[in-house]
Amino acid sequence: MGGTVLITGATAGIGAAAARRFAAAGWKVIATGRRRERLDALVAELGADRACALTFDIRDEAAIDAALAGLPDGFGDIDVLINNAGLALGTAPAQEADLGQWRQMIDTNVTGLATITYRLLPRLIARRGVILNLGSVAGTYPYRGGNAYGGTKAFVRQFSLGLRSDLHGTGVRVTSIEPGMVETEFTLVRTSGDQAVSDALYAGASPMTAADIAETLYWVATQPAHLNINSIELMPVSQSFAGFQVAREG
Ligand code: NDP
Ligand code: 8X3
């Protein structure tokens, strides 16, 4: 059972958990990210016959191309693409935000995701494969400080639906996976390494775990070939919605 899955952002969090979940079920895993030492450790853990690493920054189109051209023998027939690499940077309102951080989120979460998807489409079509895109509840529900991050995830959701339409008749399945709060390095990255803020956010909230999302990814990827899950939104029980706000004069 199983095929070959390429997971972007497999050095941490959801991507690393997905690599372990698919490998445990007998899949071959192509793990990608920027941090080479983490990818090497993951490959050593999963076994070099089961896993390989491609080190690149997903914002770098030439690096993506070079990495894919260097795929080792036995890993070229990609059945599942998990577009997971991504990040949020900052929590400031738009008028106080850092434009460089907005650009990095857009370049990573939007342009990088679209680029690697485009490059892998021929292989995925040839395999009647599966594309799983990591969106977020932030792409549907606005919250203060979510600005550009939420915008990138709205792109992921709509891009996923558009791919479904374009790939009609190819047998390729596409799903937008839209989690709420998952405890990973996400908040550490968002706060430029503030462990105390990250710990405080998750404390007492029983957030979802990376393994929860990995299980969902695995479940979606292994549905029968005639069945497409268009989107999945999932949250910890402790997280829900707040209302509108009204600014009054005077
Ligand atoms: P982590 O910070 O734990 O992992 C993020 C991964 O993305 C890392 O492996 C990182 O690898 C990779 N990545 C980031 N920037 C780049 C880049 N420029 N090039 C290549 N890889 C990159 O976060 P999560 O596991 O939580 O996040 C995974 C996905 O899930 C993201 O798309 C995120 O938006 C989404 N998500 C997360 C939620 C959460 O609450 N945690 C909720 C909803 C969605 P490296 O740094 O080694 O390059
Ligand atoms: C991040 C989800 O709930 O932290 O994508 O905004 S949340």
mmCIF file of C-alpha atoms and ligand atoms in Angstrom:
data_model
loop_
_atom_site.group_PDB
_atom_site.id
_atom_site.type_symbol
_atom_site.label_atom_id
_atom_site.label_comp_id
_atom_site.label_asym_id
_atom_site.label_seq_id
_atom_site.Cartn_x
_atom_site.Cartn_y
_atom_site.Cartn_z
ATOM 1 C CA MET A 1 0.000 0.000 0.000
ATOM 2 C CA GLY A 2 1.048 3.585 -0.509
ATOM 3 C CA GLY A 3 2.805 5.649 -3.101
ATOM 4 C CA THR A 4 5.105 8.661 -3.061
ATOM 5 C CA VAL A 5 4.275 11.897 -1.263
ATOM 6 C CA LEU A 6 6.144 15.196 -1.567
ATOM 7 C CA ILE A 7 5.700 17.360 1.514
ATOM 8 C CA THR A 8 6.861 20.972 1.543
ATOM 9 C CA GLY A 9 7.892 22.314 4.927
ATOM 10 C CA ALA A 10 8.706 18.931 6.450
ATOM 11 C CA THR A 11 11.329 20.272 8.880
ATOM 12 C CA ALA A 12 8.786 21.080 11.599
ATOM 13 C CA GLY A 13 5.203 20.963 12.752
ATOM 14 C CA ILE A 14 2.502 19.640 10.457
ATOM 15 C CA GLY A 15 4.879 18.757 7.622
ATOM 16 C CA ALA A 16 7.178 16.681 9.821
ATOM 17 C CA ALA A 17 4.190 14.911 11.390
ATOM 18 C CA ALA A 18 2.769 14.182 7.930
ATOM 19 C CA ALA A 19 6.103 12.737 6.817
ATOM 20 C CA ARG A 20 6.021 10.346 9.775
ATOM 21 C CA ARG A 21 2.362 9.442 9.225
ATOM 22 C CA PHE A 22 2.758 8.578 5.550
ATOM 23 C CA ALA A 23 6.062 6.763 6.109
ATOM 24 C CA ALA A 24 4.491 4.693 8.879
ATOM 25 C CA ALA A 25 1.880 3.541 6.360
ATOM 26 C CA GLY A 26 4.543 2.438 3.904
ATOM 27 C CA TRP A 27 4.692 5.516 1.663
ATOM 28 C CA LYS A 28 7.861 6.979 0.194
ATOM 29 C CA VAL A 29 8.386 10.527 1.426
ATOM 30 C CA ILE A 30 10.117 13.435 -0.284
ATOM 31 C CA ALA A 31 10.719 15.910 2.521
ATOM 32 C CA THR A 32 11.489 19.531 1.655
ATOM 33 C CA GLY A 33 12.409 22.698 3.515
ATOM 34 C CA ARG A 34 15.299 25.085 4.084
ATOM 35 C CA ARG A 35 16.863 23.508 7.189
ATOM 36 C CA ARG A 36 19.060 20.778 5.779
ATOM 37 C CA GLU A 37 20.100 19.293 9.121
ATOM 38 C CA ARG A 38 16.480 18.692 10.117
ATOM 39 C CA LEU A 39 15.722 17.069 6.778
ATOM 40 C CA ASP A 40 18.788 14.826 7.142
ATOM 41 C CA ALA A 41 17.649 13.779 10.617
ATOM 42 C CA LEU A 42 14.159 13.009 9.308
ATOM 43 C CA VAL A 43 15.520 10.893 6.461
ATOM 44 C CA ALA A 44 17.775 9.043 8.913
ATOM 45 C CA GLU A 45 14.739 8.400 11.134
ATOM 46 C CA LEU A 46 12.475 7.207 8.308
ATOM 47 C CA GLY A 47 15.169 5.307 6.402
ATOM 48 C CA ALA A 48 16.935 6.295 3.188
ATOM 49 C CA ASP A 49 14.991 3.681 1.228
ATOM 50 C CA ARG A 50 11.716 5.322 2.344
ATOM 51 C CA ALA A 51 12.611 9.000 2.407
ATOM 52 C CA CYS A 52 14.737 11.594 0.679
ATOM 53 C CA ALA A 53 15.362 15.274 1.268
ATOM 54 C CA LEU A 54 15.218 18.226 -1.087
ATOM 55 C CA THR A 55 16.611 21.395 0.440
ATOM 56 C CA PHE A 56 15.318 24.629 -1.044
ATOM 57 C CA ASP A 57 13.639 27.884 -0.228
ATOM 58 C CA ILE A 58 10.180 27.698 -1.776
ATOM 59 C CA ARG A 59 10.448 31.368 -2.758
ATOM 60 C CA ASP A 60 13.341 30.487 -5.096
ATOM 61 C CA GLU A 61 11.986 29.175 -8.396
ATOM 62 C CA ALA A 62 15.422 28.151 -9.711
ATOM 63 C CA ALA A 63 16.127 26.233 -6.505
ATOM 64 C CA ILE A 64 12.809 24.391 -6.812
ATOM 65 C CA ASP A 65 13.636 23.418 -10.377
ATOM 66 C CA ALA A 66 17.150 22.270 -9.495
ATOM 67 C CA ALA A 67 15.864 20.221 -6.560
ATOM 68 C CA LEU A 68 13.172 18.497 -8.617
ATOM 69 C CA ALA A 69 15.674 17.781 -11.391
ATOM 70 C CA GLY A 70 17.854 16.043 -8.792
ATOM 71 C CA LEU A 71 15.168 13.755 -7.377
ATOM 72 C CA PRO A 72 16.784 10.405 -6.602
ATOM 73 C CA ASP A 73 15.817 7.303 -8.566
ATOM 74 C CA GLY A 74 12.659 5.715 -7.200
ATOM 75 C CA PHE A 75 11.143 9.010 -5.982
ATOM 76 C CA GLY A 76 10.030 10.519 -9.307
ATOM 77 C CA ASP A 77 6.492 9.164 -9.497
ATOM 78 C CA ILE A 78 4.769 11.603 -7.163
ATOM 79 C CA ASP A 79 1.227 10.600 -6.175
ATOM 80 C CA VAL A 80 0.518 13.201 -3.516
ATOM 81 C CA LEU A 81 1.713 16.795 -3.156
ATOM 82 C CA ILE A 82 1.218 18.336 0.274
ATOM 83 C CA ASN A 83 1.641 22.096 -0.030
ATOM 84 C CA ASN A 84 2.371 22.754 3.616
ATOM 85 C CA ALA A 85 5.344 25.157 3.722
ATOM 86 C CA GLY A 86 4.105 28.479 4.963
ATOM 87 C CA LEU A 87 4.189 31.011 7.729
ATOM 88 C CA ALA A 88 2.614 33.967 9.426
ATOM 89 C CA LEU A 89 4.790 36.913 10.389
ATOM 90 C CA GLY A 90 3.626 39.533 12.834
ATOM 91 C CA THR A 91 0.333 40.300 14.523
ATOM 92 C CA ALA A 92 0.279 44.077 14.101
ATOM 93 C CA PRO A 93 -2.677 45.787 12.446
ATOM 94 C CA ALA A 94 -2.142 46.621 8.773
ATOM 95 C CA GLN A 95 -1.324 50.256 9.400
ATOM 96 C CA GLU A 96 1.559 49.267 11.691
ATOM 97 C CA ALA A 97 2.681 46.121 9.891
ATOM 98 C CA ASP A 98 6.033 45.477 8.241
ATOM 99 C CA LEU A 99 5.713 45.450 4.450
ATOM 100 C CA GLY A 100 8.721 43.139 4.184
ATOM 101 C CA GLN A 101 6.879 40.582 6.325
ATOM 102 C CA TRP A 102 3.818 40.848 4.092
ATOM 103 C CA ARG A 103 6.010 40.212 1.053
ATOM 104 C CA GLN A 104 7.629 37.182 2.685
ATOM 105 C CA MET A 105 4.232 35.669 3.496
ATOM 106 C CA ILE A 106 2.946 36.277 -0.029
ATOM 107 C CA ASP A 107 6.152 34.976 -1.648
ATOM 108 C CA THR A 108 6.049 31.823 0.499
ATOM 109 C CA ASN A 109 2.368 31.011 1.000
ATOM 110 C CA VAL A 110 1.142 32.136 -2.411
ATOM 111 C CA THR A 111 3.908 32.346 -5.010
ATOM 112 C CA GLY A 112 5.952 29.438 -3.663
ATOM 113 C CA LEU A 113 2.916 27.205 -3.343
ATOM 114 C CA ALA A 114 1.707 28.092 -6.835
ATOM 115 C CA THR A 115 5.155 27.578 -8.352
ATOM 116 C CA ILE A 116 5.794 24.092 -7.034
ATOM 117 C CA THR A 117 2.223 23.093 -7.853
ATOM 118 C CA TYR A 118 2.685 24.281 -11.430
ATOM 119 C CA ARG A 119 5.955 22.389 -11.766
ATOM 120 C CA LEU A 120 4.483 19.146 -10.432
ATOM 121 C CA LEU A 121 1.185 19.206 -12.315
ATOM 122 C CA PRO A 122 2.428 17.058 -15.223
ATOM 123 C CA ARG A 123 3.609 14.335 -12.831
ATOM 124 C CA LEU A 124 0.425 14.530 -10.757
ATOM 125 C CA ILE A 125 -1.761 14.314 -13.835
ATOM 126 C CA ALA A 126 0.248 11.333 -15.059
ATOM 127 C CA ARG A 127 -0.352 9.593 -11.701
ATOM 128 C CA ARG A 128 -3.996 10.757 -11.250
ATOM 129 C CA GLY A 129 -2.626 12.175 -8.034
ATOM 130 C CA VAL A 130 -3.732 14.236 -5.063
ATOM 131 C CA ILE A 131 -2.957 17.837 -4.093
ATOM 132 C CA LEU A 132 -3.467 18.804 -0.452
ATOM 133 C CA ASN A 133 -3.100 22.518 0.246
ATOM 134 C CA LEU A 134 -2.698 23.914 3.755
ATOM 135 C CA GLY A 135 -5.072 26.823 4.013
ATOM 136 C CA SER A 136 -6.303 28.105 7.345
ATOM 137 C CA VAL A 137 -9.402 29.339 9.118
ATOM 138 C CA ALA A 138 -7.619 32.689 8.776
ATOM 139 C CA GLY A 139 -8.483 32.539 5.070
ATOM 140 C CA THR A 140 -12.195 32.585 5.861
ATOM 141 C CA TYR A 141 -12.599 34.420 9.174
ATOM 142 C CA PRO A 142 -10.802 37.751 9.584
ATOM 143 C CA TYR A 143 -9.162 38.632 12.886
ATOM 144 C CA ARG A 144 -7.123 41.630 13.979
ATOM 145 C CA GLY A 145 -3.549 41.265 12.823
ATOM 146 C CA GLY A 146 -4.457 38.530 10.359
ATOM 147 C CA ASN A 147 -4.311 40.910 7.365
ATOM 148 C CA ALA A 148 -1.815 39.588 4.783
ATOM 149 C CA TYR A 149 -1.599 36.122 6.335
ATOM 150 C CA GLY A 150 -5.369 35.686 6.039
ATOM 151 C CA GLY A 151 -5.163 36.984 2.485
ATOM 152 C CA THR A 152 -2.583 34.364 1.536
ATOM 153 C CA LYS A 153 -4.756 31.609 2.960
ATOM 154 C CA ALA A 154 -7.835 32.895 1.131
ATOM 155 C CA PHE A 155 -5.722 32.517 -2.006
ATOM 156 C CA VAL A 156 -4.943 28.914 -1.045
ATOM 157 C CA ARG A 157 -8.613 28.113 -0.631
ATOM 158 C CA GLN A 158 -9.695 29.686 -3.916
ATOM 159 C CA PHE A 159 -6.663 28.334 -5.791
ATOM 160 C CA SER A 160 -7.606 24.855 -4.593
ATOM 161 C CA LEU A 161 -11.145 25.218 -5.914
ATOM 162 C CA GLY A 162 -9.829 26.618 -9.184
ATOM 163 C CA LEU A 163 -7.444 23.688 -9.568
ATOM 164 C CA ARG A 164 -10.368 21.340 -9.050
ATOM 165 C CA SER A 165 -12.137 23.006 -11.928
ATOM 166 C CA ASP A 166 -9.134 23.121 -14.254
ATOM 167 C CA LEU A 167 -8.154 19.531 -13.513
ATOM 168 C CA HIS A 168 -11.641 18.283 -14.284
ATOM 169 C CA GLY A 169 -11.391 14.985 -16.112
ATOM 170 C CA THR A 170 -7.773 14.320 -15.195
ATOM 171 C CA GLY A 171 -8.567 12.265 -12.121
ATOM 172 C CA VAL A 172 -6.438 14.574 -9.958
ATOM 173 C CA ARG A 173 -8.033 15.338 -6.614
ATOM 174 C CA VAL A 174 -7.543 18.624 -4.742
ATOM 175 C CA THR A 175 -8.355 19.523 -1.152
ATOM 176 C CA SER A 176 -8.007 22.703 0.867
ATOM 177 C CA ILE A 177 -7.217 21.768 4.478
ATOM 178 C CA GLU A 178 -8.119 24.686 6.744
ATOM 179 C CA PRO A 179 -7.086 24.281 10.378
ATOM 180 C CA GLY A 180 -7.482 26.598 13.303
ATOM 181 C CA MET A 181 -4.963 26.601 16.134
ATOM 182 C CA VAL A 182 -2.336 23.872 15.940
ATOM 183 C CA GLU A 183 0.584 23.857 18.381
ATOM 184 C CA THR A 184 3.746 23.869 16.238
ATOM 185 C CA GLU A 185 6.582 26.326 15.684
ATOM 186 C CA PHE A 186 4.022 28.548 13.916
ATOM 187 C CA THR A 187 3.686 31.099 16.730
ATOM 188 C CA LEU A 188 7.402 31.041 17.468
ATOM 189 C CA VAL A 189 7.988 32.014 13.838
ATOM 190 C CA ARG A 190 5.188 34.563 13.863
ATOM 191 C CA THR A 191 6.657 36.326 16.909
ATOM 192 C CA SER A 192 10.278 36.127 15.702
ATOM 193 C CA GLY A 193 11.156 33.533 18.329
ATOM 194 C CA ASP A 194 9.205 34.649 21.398
ATOM 195 C CA GLN A 195 8.804 31.342 23.232
ATOM 196 C CA ALA A 196 6.885 32.949 26.115
ATOM 197 C CA VAL A 197 4.192 34.333 23.796
ATOM 198 C CA SER A 198 3.951 31.008 22.001
ATOM 199 C CA ASP A 199 3.638 29.086 25.275
ATOM 200 C CA ALA A 200 1.025 31.540 26.583
ATOM 201 C CA LEU A 201 -1.115 31.217 23.453
ATOM 202 C CA TYR A 202 -1.354 27.454 23.701
ATOM 203 C CA ALA A 203 -1.446 27.172 27.515
ATOM 204 C CA GLY A 204 -4.654 25.594 28.772
ATOM 205 C CA ALA A 205 -6.229 25.653 25.284
ATOM 206 C CA SER A 206 -5.715 22.023 24.285
ATOM 207 C CA PRO A 207 -4.794 23.108 20.759
ATOM 208 C CA MET A 208 -4.790 20.647 17.899
ATOM 209 C CA THR A 209 -1.525 18.823 17.398
ATOM 210 C CA ALA A 210 0.529 18.408 14.253
ATOM 211 C CA ALA A 211 -0.341 14.706 14.462
ATOM 212 C CA ASP A 212 -4.070 15.578 14.329
ATOM 213 C CA ILE A 213 -3.567 17.383 11.033
ATOM 214 C CA ALA A 214 -1.258 14.675 9.701
ATOM 215 C CA GLU A 215 -3.978 12.121 10.353
ATOM 216 C CA THR A 216 -6.457 14.270 8.430
ATOM 217 C CA LEU A 217 -4.027 14.637 5.526
ATOM 218 C CA TYR A 218 -3.489 10.899 5.438
ATOM 219 C CA TRP A 219 -7.217 10.205 5.575
ATOM 220 C CA VAL A 220 -7.972 12.595 2.722
ATOM 221 C CA ALA A 221 -5.130 11.227 0.588
ATOM 222 C CA THR A 222 -6.320 7.663 0.997
ATOM 223 C CA GLN A 223 -9.970 8.129 0.107
ATOM 224 C CA PRO A 224 -11.202 6.140 -2.899
ATOM 225 C CA ALA A 225 -10.163 7.533 -6.288
ATOM 226 C CA HIS A 226 -13.743 8.538 -7.173
ATOM 227 C CA LEU A 227 -14.155 10.775 -4.123
ATOM 228 C CA ASN A 228 -12.879 14.365 -3.726
ATOM 229 C CA ILE A 229 -12.919 16.157 -0.389
ATOM 230 C CA ASN A 230 -13.117 19.798 -1.507
ATOM 231 C CA SER A 231 -12.246 21.371 1.814
ATOM 232 C CA ILE A 232 -11.960 20.561 5.476
ATOM 233 C CA GLU A 233 -12.116 23.133 8.257
ATOM 234 C CA LEU A 234 -11.075 21.969 11.693
ATOM 235 C CA MET A 235 -10.500 23.638 15.029
ATOM 236 C CA PRO A 236 -9.747 22.718 18.613
ATOM 237 C CA VAL A 237 -12.918 22.670 20.705
ATOM 238 C CA SER A 238 -11.474 25.565 22.709
ATOM 239 C CA GLN A 239 -11.413 27.894 19.684
ATOM 240 C CA SER A 240 -14.503 29.469 18.097
ATOM 241 C CA PHE A 241 -15.762 32.752 16.692
ATOM 242 C CA ALA A 242 -16.191 36.260 18.059
ATOM 243 C CA GLY A 243 -18.579 38.885 16.805
ATOM 244 C CA PHE A 244 -18.321 42.051 14.760
ATOM 245 C CA GLN A 245 -16.902 45.234 16.229
ATOM 246 C CA VAL A 246 -18.295 48.765 16.043
ATOM 247 C CA ALA A 247 -16.191 51.925 16.284
ATOM 248 C CA ARG A 248 -18.276 54.835 17.657
ATOM 249 C CA GLU A 249 -17.620 58.535 17.212
ATOM 250 C CA GLY A 250 -17.149 60.804 20.161
HETATM 251 P P1 NDP B 1 5.918 25.386 11.444
HETATM 252 O O1 NDP B 1 6.539 26.732 11.619
HETATM 253 O O2 NDP B 1 6.081 24.398 12.539
HETATM 254 O O3 NDP B 1 6.427 24.733 10.063
HETATM 255 C C1 NDP B 1 6.484 25.513 8.909
HETATM 256 C C2 NDP B 1 7.239 24.771 7.821
HETATM 257 O O4 NDP B 1 7.252 25.617 6.645
HETATM 258 C C3 NDP B 1 8.673 24.481 8.183
HETATM 259 O O5 NDP B 1 9.012 23.171 7.810
HETATM 260 C C4 NDP B 1 9.460 25.479 7.358
HETATM 261 O O6 NDP B 1 10.694 24.917 6.952
HETATM 262 C C5 NDP B 1 8.567 25.663 6.136
HETATM 263 N N1 NDP B 1 8.848 26.919 5.459
HETATM 264 C C6 NDP B 1 8.581 28.170 5.889
HETATM 265 N N2 NDP B 1 9.089 29.080 5.026
HETATM 266 C C7 NDP B 1 9.682 28.355 4.028
HETATM 267 C C8 NDP B 1 10.391 28.714 2.850
HETATM 268 N N3 NDP B 1 10.609 30.002 2.505
HETATM 269 N N4 NDP B 1 10.870 27.737 2.053
HETATM 270 C C9 NDP B 1 10.665 26.432 2.382
HETATM 271 N N5 NDP B 1 10.006 26.026 3.475
HETATM 272 C C10 NDP B 1 9.524 26.993 4.296
HETATM 273 O O7 NDP B 1 4.375 25.681 11.161
HETATM 274 P P2 NDP B 1 3.105 24.712 10.931
HETATM 275 O O8 NDP B 1 3.531 23.310 10.828
HETATM 276 O O9 NDP B 1 2.084 25.090 11.904
HETATM 277 O O10 NDP B 1 2.608 25.273 9.514
HETATM 278 C C11 NDP B 1 2.478 24.462 8.367
HETATM 279 C C12 NDP B 1 1.384 25.052 7.486
HETATM 280 O O11 NDP B 1 0.149 24.987 8.179
HETATM 281 C C13 NDP B 1 1.585 26.526 7.124
HETATM 282 O O12 NDP B 1 1.220 26.731 5.780
HETATM 283 C C14 NDP B 1 0.628 27.252 8.063
HETATM 284 O O13 NDP B 1 0.206 28.486 7.539
HETATM 285 C C15 NDP B 1 -0.495 26.246 8.129
HETATM 286 N N6 NDP B 1 -1.373 26.376 9.272
HETATM 287 C C16 NDP B 1 -0.876 26.346 10.538
HETATM 288 C C17 NDP B 1 -1.732 26.502 11.610
HETATM 289 C C18 NDP B 1 -1.264 26.524 13.025
HETATM 290 O O14 NDP B 1 -2.023 26.973 13.893
HETATM 291 N N7 NDP B 1 -0.055 26.050 13.339
HETATM 292 C C19 NDP B 1 -3.168 26.653 11.404
HETATM 293 C C20 NDP B 1 -3.570 26.693 10.028
HETATM 294 C C21 NDP B 1 -2.704 26.536 9.006
HETATM 295 P P3 NDP B 1 12.111 25.674 7.004
HETATM 296 O O15 NDP B 1 11.988 26.770 8.021
HETATM 297 O O16 NDP B 1 13.097 24.606 7.374
HETATM 298 O O17 NDP B 1 12.293 26.169 5.615
HETATM 299 C C1 8X3 B 2 -3.355 29.955 11.746
HETATM 300 C C2 8X3 B 2 -4.649 29.599 12.380
HETATM 301 O O1 8X3 B 2 -6.181 30.117 14.327
HETATM 302 O O2 8X3 B 2 -3.824 30.661 14.581
HETATM 303 O O3 8X3 B 2 -3.385 29.593 10.410
HETATM 304 O O4 8X3 B 2 -5.197 31.967 13.079
HETATM 305 S S1 8X3 B 2 -4.974 30.653 13.656
#
